[in-house]
Short mmCIF file of C-alpha atoms and ligand atoms in Angstrom, two decimals:
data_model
loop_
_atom_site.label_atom_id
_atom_site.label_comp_id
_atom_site.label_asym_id
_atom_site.label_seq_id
_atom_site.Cartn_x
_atom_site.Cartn_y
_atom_site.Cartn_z
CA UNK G 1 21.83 90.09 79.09
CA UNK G 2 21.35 87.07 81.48
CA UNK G 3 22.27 83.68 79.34
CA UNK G 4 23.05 84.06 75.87
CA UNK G 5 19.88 83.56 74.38
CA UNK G 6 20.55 84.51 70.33
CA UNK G 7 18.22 86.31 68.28
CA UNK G 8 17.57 85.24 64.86
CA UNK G 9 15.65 87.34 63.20
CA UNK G 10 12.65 85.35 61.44
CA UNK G 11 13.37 86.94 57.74
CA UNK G 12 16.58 85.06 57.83
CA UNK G 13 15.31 81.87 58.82
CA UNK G 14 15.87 79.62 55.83
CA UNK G 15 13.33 76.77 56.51
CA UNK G 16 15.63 74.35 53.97
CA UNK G 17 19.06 75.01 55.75
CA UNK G 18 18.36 75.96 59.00
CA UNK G 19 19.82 73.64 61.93
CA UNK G 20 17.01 71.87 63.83
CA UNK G 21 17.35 73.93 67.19
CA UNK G 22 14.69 74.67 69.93
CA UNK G 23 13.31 78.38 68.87
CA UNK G 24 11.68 80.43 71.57
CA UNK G 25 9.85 83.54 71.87
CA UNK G 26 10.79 86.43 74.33
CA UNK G 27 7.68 87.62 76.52
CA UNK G 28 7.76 89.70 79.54
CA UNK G 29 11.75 89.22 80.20
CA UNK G 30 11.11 85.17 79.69
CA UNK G 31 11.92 82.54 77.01
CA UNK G 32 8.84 80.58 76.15
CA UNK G 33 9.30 77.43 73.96
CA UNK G 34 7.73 78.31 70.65
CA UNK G 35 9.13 75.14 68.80
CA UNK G 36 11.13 71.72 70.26
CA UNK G 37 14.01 70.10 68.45
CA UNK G 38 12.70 67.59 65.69
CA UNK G 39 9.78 70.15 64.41
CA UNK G 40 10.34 71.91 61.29
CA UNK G 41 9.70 75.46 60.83
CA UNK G 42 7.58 75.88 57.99
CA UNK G 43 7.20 79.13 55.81
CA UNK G 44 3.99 79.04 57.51
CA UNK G 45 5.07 79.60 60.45
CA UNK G 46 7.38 82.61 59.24
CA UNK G 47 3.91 84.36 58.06
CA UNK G 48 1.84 83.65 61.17
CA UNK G 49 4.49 85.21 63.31
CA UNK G 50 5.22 88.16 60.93
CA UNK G 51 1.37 88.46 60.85
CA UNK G 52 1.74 88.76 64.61
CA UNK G 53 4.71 91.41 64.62
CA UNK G 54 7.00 88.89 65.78
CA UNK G 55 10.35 89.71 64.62
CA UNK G 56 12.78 87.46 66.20
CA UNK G 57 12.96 83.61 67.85
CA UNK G 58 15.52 82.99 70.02
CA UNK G 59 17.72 79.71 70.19
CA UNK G 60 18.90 78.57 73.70
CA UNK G 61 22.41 78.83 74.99
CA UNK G 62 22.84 74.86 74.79
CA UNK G 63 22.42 75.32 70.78
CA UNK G 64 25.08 78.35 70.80
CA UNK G 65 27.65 76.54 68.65
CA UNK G 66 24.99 74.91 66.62
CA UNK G 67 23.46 78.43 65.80
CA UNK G 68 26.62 80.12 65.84
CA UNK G 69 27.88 77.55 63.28
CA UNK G 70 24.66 78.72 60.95
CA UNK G 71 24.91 82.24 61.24
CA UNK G 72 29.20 82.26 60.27
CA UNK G 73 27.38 80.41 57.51
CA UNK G 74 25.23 82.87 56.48
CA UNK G 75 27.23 85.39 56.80
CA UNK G 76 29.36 84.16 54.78
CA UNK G 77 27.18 83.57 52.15
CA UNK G 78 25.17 87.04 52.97
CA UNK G 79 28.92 88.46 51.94
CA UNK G 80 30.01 86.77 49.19
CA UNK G 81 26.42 86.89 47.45
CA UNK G 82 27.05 90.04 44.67
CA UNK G 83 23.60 90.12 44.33
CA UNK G 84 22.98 91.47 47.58
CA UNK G 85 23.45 95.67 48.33
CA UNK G 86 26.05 96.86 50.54
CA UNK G 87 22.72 97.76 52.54
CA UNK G 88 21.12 94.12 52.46
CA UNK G 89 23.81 92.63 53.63
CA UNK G 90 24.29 95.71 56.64
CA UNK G 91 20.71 94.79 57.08
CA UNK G 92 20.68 90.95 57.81
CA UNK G 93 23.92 91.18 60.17
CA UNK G 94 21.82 93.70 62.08
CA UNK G 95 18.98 91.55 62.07
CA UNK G 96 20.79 88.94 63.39
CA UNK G 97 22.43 90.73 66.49
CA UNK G 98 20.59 93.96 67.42
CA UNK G 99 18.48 92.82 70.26
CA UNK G 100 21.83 92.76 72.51
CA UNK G 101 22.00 96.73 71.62
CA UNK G 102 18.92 97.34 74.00
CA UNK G 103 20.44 95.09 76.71
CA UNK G 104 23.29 98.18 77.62
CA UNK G 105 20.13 100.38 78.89
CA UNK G 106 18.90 99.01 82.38
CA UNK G 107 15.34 101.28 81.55
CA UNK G 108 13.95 99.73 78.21
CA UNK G 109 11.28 102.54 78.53
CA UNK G 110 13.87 104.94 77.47
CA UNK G 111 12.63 104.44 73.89
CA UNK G 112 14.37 107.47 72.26
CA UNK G 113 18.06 106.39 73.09
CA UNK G 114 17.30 102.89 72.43
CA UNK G 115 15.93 103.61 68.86
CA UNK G 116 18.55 106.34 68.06
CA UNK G 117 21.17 103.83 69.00
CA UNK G 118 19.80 101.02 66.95
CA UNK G 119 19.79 103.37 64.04
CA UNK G 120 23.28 104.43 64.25
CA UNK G 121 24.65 100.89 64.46
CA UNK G 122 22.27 100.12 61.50
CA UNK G 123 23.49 102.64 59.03
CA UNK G 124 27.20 102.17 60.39
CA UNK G 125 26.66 98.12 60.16
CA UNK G 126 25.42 98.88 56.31
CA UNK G 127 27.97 101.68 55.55
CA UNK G 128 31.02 99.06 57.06
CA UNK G 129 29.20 96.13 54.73
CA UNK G 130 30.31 98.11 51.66
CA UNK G 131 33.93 97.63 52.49
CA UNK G 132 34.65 93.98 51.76
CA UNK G 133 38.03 94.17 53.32
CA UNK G 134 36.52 95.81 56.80
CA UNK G 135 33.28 93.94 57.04
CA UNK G 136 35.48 90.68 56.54
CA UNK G 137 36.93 92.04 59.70
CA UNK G 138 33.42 92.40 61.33
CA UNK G 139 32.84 88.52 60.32
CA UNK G 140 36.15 87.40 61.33
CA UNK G 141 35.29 88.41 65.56
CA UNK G 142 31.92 87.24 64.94
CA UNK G 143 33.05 84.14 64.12
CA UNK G 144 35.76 83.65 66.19
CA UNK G 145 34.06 84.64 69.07
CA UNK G 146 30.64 85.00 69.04
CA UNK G 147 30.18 87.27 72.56
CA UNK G 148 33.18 89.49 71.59
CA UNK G 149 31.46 90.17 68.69
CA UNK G 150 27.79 91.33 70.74
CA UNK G 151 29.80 92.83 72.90
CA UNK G 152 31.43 95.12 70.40
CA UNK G 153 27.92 95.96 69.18
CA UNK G 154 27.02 97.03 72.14
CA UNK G 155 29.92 99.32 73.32
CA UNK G 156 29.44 100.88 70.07
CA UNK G 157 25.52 101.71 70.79
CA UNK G 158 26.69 102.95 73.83
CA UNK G 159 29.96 105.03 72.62
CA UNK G 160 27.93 106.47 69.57
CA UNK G 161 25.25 108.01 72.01
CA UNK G 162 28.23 109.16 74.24
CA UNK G 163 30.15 110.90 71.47
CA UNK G 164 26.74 113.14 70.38
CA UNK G 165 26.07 114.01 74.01
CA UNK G 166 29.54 115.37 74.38
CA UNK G 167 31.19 116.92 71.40
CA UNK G 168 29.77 118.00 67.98
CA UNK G 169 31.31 115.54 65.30
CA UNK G 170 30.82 115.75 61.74
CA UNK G 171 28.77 113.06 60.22
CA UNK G 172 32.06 111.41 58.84
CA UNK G 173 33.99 111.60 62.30
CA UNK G 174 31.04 109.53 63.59
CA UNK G 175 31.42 106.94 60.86
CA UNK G 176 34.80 106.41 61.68
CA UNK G 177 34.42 106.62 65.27
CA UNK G 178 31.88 103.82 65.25
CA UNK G 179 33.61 101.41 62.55
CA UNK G 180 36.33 101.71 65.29
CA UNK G 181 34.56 101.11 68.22
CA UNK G 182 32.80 97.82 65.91
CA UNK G 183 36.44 96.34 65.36
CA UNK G 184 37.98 97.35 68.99
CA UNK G 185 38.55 93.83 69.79
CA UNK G 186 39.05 92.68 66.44
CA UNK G 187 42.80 92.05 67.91
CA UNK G 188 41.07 88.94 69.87
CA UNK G 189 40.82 87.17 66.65
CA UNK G 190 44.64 86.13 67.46
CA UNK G 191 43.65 85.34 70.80
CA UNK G 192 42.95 81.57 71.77
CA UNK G 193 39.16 81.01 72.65
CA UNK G 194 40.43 78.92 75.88
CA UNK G 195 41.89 82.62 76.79
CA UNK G 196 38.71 84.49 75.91
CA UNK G 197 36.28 82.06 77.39
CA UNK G 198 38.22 81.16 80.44
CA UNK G 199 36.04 81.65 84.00
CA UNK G 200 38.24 83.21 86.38
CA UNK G 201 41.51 84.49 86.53
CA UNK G 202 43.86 84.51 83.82
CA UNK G 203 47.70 83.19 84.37
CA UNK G 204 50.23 85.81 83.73
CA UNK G 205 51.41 84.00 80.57
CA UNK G 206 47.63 84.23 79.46
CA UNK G 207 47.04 87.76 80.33
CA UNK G 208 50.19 88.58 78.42
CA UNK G 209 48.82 87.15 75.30
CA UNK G 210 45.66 88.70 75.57
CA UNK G 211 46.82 92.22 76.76
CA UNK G 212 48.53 91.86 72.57
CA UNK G 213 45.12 92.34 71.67
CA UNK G 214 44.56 96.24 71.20
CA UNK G 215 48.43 96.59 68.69
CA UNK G 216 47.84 93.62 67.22
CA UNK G 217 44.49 94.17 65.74
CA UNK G 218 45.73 97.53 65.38
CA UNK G 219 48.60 96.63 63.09
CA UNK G 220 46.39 93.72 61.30
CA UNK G 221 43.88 96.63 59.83
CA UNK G 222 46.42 99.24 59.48
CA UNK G 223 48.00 96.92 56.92
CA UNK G 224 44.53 95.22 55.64
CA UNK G 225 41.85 97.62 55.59
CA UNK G 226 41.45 101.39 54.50
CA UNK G 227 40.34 102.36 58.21
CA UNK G 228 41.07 106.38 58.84
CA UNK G 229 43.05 107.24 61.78
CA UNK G 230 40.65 108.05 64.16
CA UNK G 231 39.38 104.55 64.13
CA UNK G 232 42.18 102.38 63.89
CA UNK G 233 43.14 104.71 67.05
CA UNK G 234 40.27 103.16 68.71
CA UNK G 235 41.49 99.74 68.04
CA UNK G 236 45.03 100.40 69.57
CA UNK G 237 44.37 102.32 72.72
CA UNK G 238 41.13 100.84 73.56
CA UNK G 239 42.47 99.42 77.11
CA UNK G 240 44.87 103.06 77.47
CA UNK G 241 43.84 104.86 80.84
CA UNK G 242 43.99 108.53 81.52
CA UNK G 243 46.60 107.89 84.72
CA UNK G 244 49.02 105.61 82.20
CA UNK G 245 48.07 102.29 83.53
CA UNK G 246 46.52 101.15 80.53
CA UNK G 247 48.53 99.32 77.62
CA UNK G 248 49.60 98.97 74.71
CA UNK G 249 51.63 102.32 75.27
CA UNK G 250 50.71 103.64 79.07
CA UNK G 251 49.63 106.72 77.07
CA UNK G 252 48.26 109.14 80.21
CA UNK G 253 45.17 111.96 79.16
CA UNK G 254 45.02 113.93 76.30
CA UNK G 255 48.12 111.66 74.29
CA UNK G 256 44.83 109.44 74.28
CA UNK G 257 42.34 110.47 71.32
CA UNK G 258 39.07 111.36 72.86
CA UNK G 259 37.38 108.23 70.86
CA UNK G 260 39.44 105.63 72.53
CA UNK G 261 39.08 107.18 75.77
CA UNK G 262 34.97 107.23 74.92
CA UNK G 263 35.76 103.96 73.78
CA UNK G 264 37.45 102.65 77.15
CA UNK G 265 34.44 104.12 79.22
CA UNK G 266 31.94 102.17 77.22
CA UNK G 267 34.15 99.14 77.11
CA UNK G 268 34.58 99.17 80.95
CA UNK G 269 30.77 99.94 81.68
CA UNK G 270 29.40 97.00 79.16
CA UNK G 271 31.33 94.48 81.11
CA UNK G 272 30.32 95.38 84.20
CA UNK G 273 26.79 95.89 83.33
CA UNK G 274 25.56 92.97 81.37
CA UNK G 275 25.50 89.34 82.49
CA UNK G 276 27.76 86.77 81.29
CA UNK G 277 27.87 83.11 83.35
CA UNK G 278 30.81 83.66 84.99
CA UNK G 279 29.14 86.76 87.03
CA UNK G 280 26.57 88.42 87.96
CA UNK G 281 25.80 91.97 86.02
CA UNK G 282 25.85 95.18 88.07
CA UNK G 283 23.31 97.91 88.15
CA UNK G 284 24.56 101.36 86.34
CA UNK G 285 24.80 103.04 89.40
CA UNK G 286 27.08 100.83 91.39
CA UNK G 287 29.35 100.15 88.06
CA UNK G 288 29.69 103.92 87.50
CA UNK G 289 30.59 104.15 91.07
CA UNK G 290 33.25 101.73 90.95
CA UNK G 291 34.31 103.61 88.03
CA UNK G 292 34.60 106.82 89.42
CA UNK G 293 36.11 105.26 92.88
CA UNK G 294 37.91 102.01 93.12
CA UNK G 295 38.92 103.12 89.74
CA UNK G 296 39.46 106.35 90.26
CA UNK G 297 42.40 108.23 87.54
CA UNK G 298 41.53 105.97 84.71
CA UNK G 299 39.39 107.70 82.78
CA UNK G 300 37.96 111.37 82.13
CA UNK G 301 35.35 112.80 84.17
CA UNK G 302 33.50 114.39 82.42
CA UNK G 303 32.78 111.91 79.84
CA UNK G 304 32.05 109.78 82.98
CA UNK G 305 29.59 112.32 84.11
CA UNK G 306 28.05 112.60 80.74
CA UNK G 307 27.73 108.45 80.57
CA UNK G 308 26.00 108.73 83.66
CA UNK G 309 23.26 111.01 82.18
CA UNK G 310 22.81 108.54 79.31
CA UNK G 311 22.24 106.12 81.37
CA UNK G 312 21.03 106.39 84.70
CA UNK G 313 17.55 107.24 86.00
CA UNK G 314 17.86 109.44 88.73
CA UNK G 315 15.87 111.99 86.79
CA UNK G 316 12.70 109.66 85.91
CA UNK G 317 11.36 113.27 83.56
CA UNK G 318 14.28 112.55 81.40
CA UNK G 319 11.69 109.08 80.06
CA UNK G 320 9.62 109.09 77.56
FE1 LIG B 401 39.67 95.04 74.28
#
């Protein structure tokens, strides 16, 4: 995703509250300064861009806490506003965090999964909204951590696409599937953001804490939230791998449920695809070939070989 660049979707804008931030405008891959700090942004301004199919401005990674800051803010108030539908306030968290969904396909032209993928996460991000107790959930990784939170997002574009390529679920086995897949890392919220946002290698002491991650956001929503099996299963064995060397439990194969080994795949493949500061993102083809050889036994093979025809573009008739 190259720097962290944050949407904000220009509906949500509120001109009276909203920090005073650069805003830019995304064109042809760049950021192009649309308005400096000390400039209001007038309802005006709102129109003429809507008028211009402009959706969303983007605030610069040296205003991350600053917008970050906002947007806990308005989600909280998104949530605790009764007036709103479950669906509204679905809506406005999407607005505010769906452009990182396109950045897990390397070919933007393939318009079909992009769009189907946007839609799932839509309807699941509106369906989780009208569980107060789960969406709280959703709010509390966003806030804590606001890249754990797009990255979750975007494993779950990727893991919903993966599950309909390879088995036949039931619209309800979806749901749950991708509510899990959304809270995965919810266990980070118990995580210190010096651990999460270290560059580098983590001390053993620190990599013990974080490896607590998967059981204890596991055992947090078991005892908080209404989540069905299948996706507090995703939570908890996120990080398993087929061989055993995963953790919590070193569960090998089938003891894992196919959703958290979908899950792990997706995980795996969004960090080494898309950028973060600390290093550089690989292309699809090299990270599927370190996962199918330097890290060869951790996960199934088929589902790796399905992945790769989501999103690879050896075949270029396969594009719209
Ligand atoms: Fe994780």
């Amino acid at each position: 995703m190259g720097e962290l660049y944050v949407p904000v979707s220009i509906e949500s804008i509120q001109a009276d509250i909203f920090p005073d931030v650069a805003l830019y405008i995304k064109s042809g891959g760049k950021y192009i300064l649309y308005k400096s700090h000390g400039r209001n942004f007038s309802s005006q301004d709102a129109a003429r861009l809507m008028e211009n199919k402009v959706e969303f401005l983007f605030v610069s990674p040296a205003d991350l806490e600053v917008i970050t800051a906002y947007m806990e803010n308005n989600a909280e108030r998104v949530l605790k506003d009764d007036t709103l539908e479950a669906k509204t306030k679905g809506k406005i968290i999407y607005q505010t965090s769906i452009n990182f969904v396109g950045d897990i396909f390397e070919h933007p032209q393939k318009v079909s999964d992009f769009s189907r993928s946007q839609r799932m996460v839509e309807n699941l991000l509106q369906y989780l909204a009208s569980d107060r107790d789960s969406f709280q959930s959703l709010e509390s990784v966003m806030t804590h951590n606001y890249y754990t939170f797009v990255h979750s997002l975007q494993v779950t574009a990727l893991s919903v696409l993966l599950h309909a390529e390879a088995y036949l679920l039931s619209h309800d086995e979806m749901l749950d599937v991708g509510i899990g897949t959304l809270l995965h890392d919810f266990g980070k919220v118990f995580v210190s953001p010096a651990i999460l946002s270290k560059e580098g290698k983590l001390t053993p002491k620190e990599l013990e804490e974080y490896r607590k991650h998967p059981e204890e956001g596991y055992q947090y929503l078991k005892k908080n939230t209404k989540l069905s099996d299948i996706s507090l299963g995703v939570v908890r064995c996120h990080h398993e791998r087929n061989n055993g060397n995963g953790y919590p439990q070193g569960l090998k194969g089938p003891e894992i449920s196919r959703s958290a080994q979908v899950a792990a795949i997706c995980d795996v493949y969004c960090t080494l695809t898309i950028d973060r500061s600390c290093r550089k993102a690989l292309s699809s083809s090299i990270a599927l070939l370190i996962m199918k050889q330097e890290m060869k036994g951790s996960f199934n093979e088929r589902l790796l070989d399905t992945l790769e025809g989501i999103v690879c573009c050896d075949n270029p008739a396969q594009f719209l």
